[in-house]
mmCIF file of C-alpha atoms in Angstrom:
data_model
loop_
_atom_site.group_PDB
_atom_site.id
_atom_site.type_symbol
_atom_site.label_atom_id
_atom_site.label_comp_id
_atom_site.label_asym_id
_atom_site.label_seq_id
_atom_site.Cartn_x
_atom_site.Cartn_y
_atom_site.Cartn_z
ATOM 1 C CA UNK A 166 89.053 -78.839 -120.392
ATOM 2 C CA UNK A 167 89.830 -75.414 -121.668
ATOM 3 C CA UNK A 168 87.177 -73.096 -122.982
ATOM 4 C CA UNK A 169 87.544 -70.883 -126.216
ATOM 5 C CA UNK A 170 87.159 -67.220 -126.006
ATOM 6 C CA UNK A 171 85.964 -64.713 -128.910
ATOM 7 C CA UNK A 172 86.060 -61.250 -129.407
ATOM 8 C CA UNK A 173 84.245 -59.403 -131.736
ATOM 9 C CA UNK A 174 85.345 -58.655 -135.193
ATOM 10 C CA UNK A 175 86.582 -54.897 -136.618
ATOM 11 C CA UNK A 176 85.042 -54.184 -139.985
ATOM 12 C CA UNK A 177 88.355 -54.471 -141.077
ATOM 13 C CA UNK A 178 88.522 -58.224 -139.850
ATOM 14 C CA UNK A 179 85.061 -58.762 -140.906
ATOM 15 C CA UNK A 180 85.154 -57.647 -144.049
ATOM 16 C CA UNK A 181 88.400 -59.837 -144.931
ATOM 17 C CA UNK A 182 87.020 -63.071 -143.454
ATOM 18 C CA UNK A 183 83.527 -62.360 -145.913
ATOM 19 C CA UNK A 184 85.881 -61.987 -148.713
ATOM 20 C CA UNK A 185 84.177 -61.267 -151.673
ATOM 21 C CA UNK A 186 81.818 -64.183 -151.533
ATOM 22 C CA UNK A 187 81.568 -67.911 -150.026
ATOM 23 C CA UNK A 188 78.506 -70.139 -148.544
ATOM 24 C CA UNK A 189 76.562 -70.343 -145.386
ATOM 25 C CA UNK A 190 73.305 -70.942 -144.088
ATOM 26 C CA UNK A 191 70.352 -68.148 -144.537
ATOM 27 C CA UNK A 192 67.039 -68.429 -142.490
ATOM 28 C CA UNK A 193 63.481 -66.974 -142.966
ATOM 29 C CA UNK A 194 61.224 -65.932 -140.312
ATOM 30 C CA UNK A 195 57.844 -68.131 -140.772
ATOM 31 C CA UNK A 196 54.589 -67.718 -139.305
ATOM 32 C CA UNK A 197 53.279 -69.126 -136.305
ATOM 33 C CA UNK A 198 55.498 -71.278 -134.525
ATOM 34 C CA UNK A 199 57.195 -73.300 -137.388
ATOM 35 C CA UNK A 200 60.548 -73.581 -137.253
ATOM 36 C CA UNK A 201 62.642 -71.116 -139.523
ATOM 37 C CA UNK A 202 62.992 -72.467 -143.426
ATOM 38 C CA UNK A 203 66.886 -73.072 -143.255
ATOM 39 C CA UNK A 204 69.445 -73.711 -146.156
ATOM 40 C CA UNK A 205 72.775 -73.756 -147.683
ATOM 41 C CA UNK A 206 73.524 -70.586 -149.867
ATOM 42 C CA UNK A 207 76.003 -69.134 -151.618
ATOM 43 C CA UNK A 208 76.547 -65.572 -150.902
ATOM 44 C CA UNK A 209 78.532 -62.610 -152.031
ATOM 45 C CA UNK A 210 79.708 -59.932 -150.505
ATOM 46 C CA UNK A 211 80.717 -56.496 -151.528
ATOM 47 C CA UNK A 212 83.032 -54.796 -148.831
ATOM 48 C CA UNK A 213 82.467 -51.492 -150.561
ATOM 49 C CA UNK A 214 78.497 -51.041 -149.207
ATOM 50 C CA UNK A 215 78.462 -54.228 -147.338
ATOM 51 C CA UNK A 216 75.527 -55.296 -148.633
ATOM 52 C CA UNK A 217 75.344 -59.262 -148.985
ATOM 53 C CA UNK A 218 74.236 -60.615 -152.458
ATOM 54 C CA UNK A 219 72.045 -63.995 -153.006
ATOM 55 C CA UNK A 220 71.543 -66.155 -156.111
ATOM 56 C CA UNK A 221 68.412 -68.682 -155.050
ATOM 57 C CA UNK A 222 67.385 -71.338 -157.826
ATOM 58 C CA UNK A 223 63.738 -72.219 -157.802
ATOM 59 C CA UNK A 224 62.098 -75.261 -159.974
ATOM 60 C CA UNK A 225 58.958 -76.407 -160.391
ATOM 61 C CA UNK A 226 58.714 -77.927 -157.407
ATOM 62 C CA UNK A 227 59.613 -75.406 -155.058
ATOM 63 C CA UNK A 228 56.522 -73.336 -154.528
ATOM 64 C CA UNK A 229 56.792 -73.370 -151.097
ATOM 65 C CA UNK A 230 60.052 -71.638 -151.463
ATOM 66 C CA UNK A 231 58.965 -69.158 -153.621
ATOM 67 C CA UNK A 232 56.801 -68.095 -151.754
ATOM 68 C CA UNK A 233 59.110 -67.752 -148.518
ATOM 69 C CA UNK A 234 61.269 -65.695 -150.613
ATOM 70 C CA UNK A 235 58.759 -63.585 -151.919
ATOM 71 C CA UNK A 236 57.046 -62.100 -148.294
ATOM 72 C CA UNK A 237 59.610 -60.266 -147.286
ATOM 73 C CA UNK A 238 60.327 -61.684 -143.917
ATOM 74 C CA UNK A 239 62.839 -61.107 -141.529
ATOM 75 C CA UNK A 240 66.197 -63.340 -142.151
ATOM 76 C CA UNK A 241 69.488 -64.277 -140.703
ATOM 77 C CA UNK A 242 72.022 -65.395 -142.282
ATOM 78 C CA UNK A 243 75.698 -67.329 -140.743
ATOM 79 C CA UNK A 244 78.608 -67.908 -142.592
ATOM 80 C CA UNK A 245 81.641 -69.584 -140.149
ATOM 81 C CA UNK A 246 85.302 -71.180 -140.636
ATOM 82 C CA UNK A 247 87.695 -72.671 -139.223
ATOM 83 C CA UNK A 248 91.008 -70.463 -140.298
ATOM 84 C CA UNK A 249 94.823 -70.813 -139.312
ATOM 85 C CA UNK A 250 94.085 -68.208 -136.431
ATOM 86 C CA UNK A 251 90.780 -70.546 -134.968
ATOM 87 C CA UNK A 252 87.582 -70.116 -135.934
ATOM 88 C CA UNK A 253 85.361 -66.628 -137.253
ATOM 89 C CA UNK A 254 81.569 -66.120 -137.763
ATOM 90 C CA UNK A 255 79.799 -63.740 -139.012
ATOM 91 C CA UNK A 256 75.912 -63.307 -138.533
ATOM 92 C CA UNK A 257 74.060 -60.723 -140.760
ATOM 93 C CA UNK A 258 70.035 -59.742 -140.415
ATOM 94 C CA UNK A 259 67.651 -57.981 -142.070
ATOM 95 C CA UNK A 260 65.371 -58.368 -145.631
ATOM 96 C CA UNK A 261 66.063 -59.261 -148.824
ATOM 97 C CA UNK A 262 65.332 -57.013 -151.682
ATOM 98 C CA UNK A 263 64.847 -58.671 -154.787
ATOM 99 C CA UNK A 264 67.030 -57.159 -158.233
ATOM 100 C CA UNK A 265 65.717 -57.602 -161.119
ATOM 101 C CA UNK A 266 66.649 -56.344 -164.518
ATOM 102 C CA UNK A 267 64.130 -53.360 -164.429
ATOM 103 C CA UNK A 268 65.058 -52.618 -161.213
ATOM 104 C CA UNK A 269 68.708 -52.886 -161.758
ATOM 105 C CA UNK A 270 70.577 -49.239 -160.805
ATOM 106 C CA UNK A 271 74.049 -48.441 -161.573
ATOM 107 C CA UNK A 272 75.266 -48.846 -157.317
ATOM 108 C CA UNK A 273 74.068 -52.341 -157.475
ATOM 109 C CA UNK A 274 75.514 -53.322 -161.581
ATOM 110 C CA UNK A 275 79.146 -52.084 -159.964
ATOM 111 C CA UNK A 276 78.735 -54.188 -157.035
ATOM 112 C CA UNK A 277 77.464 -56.965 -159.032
ATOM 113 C CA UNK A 278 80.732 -56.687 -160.894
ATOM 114 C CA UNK A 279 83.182 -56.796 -156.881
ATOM 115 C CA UNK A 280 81.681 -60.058 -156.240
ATOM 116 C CA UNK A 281 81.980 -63.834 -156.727
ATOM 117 C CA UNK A 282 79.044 -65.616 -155.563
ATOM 118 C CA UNK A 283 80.027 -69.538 -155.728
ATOM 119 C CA UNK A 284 78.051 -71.760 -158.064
ATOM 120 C CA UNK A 285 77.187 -74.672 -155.784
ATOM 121 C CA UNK A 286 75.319 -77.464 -158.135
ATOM 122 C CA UNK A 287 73.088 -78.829 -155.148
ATOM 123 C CA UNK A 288 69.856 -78.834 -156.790
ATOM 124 C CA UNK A 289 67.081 -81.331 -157.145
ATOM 125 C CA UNK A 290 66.374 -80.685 -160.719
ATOM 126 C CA UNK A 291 68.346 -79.933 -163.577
ATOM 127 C CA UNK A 292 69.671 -75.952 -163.677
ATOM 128 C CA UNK A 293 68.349 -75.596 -166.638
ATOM 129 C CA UNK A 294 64.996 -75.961 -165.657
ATOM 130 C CA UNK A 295 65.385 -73.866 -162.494
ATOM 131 C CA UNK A 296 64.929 -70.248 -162.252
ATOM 132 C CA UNK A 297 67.707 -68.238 -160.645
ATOM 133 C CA UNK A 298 66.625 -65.066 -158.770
ATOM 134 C CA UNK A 299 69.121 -62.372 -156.972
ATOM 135 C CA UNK A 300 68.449 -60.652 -153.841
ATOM 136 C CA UNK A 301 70.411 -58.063 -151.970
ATOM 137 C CA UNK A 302 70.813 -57.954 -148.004
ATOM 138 C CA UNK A 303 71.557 -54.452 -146.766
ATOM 139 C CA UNK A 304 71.541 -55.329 -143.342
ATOM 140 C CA UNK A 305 70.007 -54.046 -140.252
ATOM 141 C CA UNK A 306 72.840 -55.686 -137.987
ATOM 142 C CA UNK A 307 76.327 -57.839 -138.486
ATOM 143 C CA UNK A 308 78.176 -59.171 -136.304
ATOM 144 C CA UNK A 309 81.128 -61.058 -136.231
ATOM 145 C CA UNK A 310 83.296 -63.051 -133.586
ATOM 146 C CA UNK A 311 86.572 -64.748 -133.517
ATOM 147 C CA UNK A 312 88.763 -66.942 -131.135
ATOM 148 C CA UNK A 313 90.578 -64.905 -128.793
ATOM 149 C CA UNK A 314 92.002 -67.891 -127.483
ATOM 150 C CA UNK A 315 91.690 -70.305 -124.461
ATOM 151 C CA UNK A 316 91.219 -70.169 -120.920
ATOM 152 C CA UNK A 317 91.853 -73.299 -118.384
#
């Protein structure tokens, strides 16, 4: 059986597999030893500042992940594929600031405007009884990998 090989990414090839936005799964530190709160996000990503942008819907009954969210704790965050030259990830760290409209400066309404973040309907109440919040990753460390190939 042949093993696959990666290499790491450039920015260059980073930046073009992110794109200006897609999905992938983000994870929050929690306390004690609990396992990480996982899940499914959209993202978007501006190659400008490479910061990574977050829209997170919270209803009524998600208090417990409001108040993840809200702590500031450490996260990770992995978007992958499986492209025409093999397969890329990309693994980003750091915390989330929230943006809110008071808090909205010019830098971020411009990269606001670069990127798509994909509306994914995979909530467990209606959207219009959800609140959407935005966060911004500026992150402490990316990295990204890609098949280099094989070897027997």
């Amino acid at each position: 059986m042949a093993d696959i090989r990666s290499v790491r990414m450039s920015d260059d090839e980073r930046s073009e597999f992110l794109g200006c936005g897609g999905t992938g799964i983000i994870s929050f530190d929690t306390p004690d030893e609990d396992p990480p709160y996982s899940r499914p996000v959209s993202y978007g990503y501006d190659t400008e500042t490479r910061d990574f942008y977050f829209r997170f819907a919270v209803g009524p009954d998600d208090a417990g992940k409001a108040d993840i969210v809200d702590e500031e704790r450490m996260i990770s965050f992995v978007t992958y594929d499986q492209t025409d030259s093999g397969w890329r990830s990309v693994i980003a760290t750091g915390r989330l600031e929230e943006i809110t409209k008071s808090a909205l400066d010019p830098s971020v309404a411009e990269a606001m405007e670069r990127i798509t973040i994909p509306f994914v309907d995979v909530y467990d109440s209606h959207p219009l009884t959800l609140e959407f919040r935005f966060f911004r990753l500026t992150p402490d460390e990316v990295t990204g990998k890609q098949e280099a190939g094989t070897v027997d």
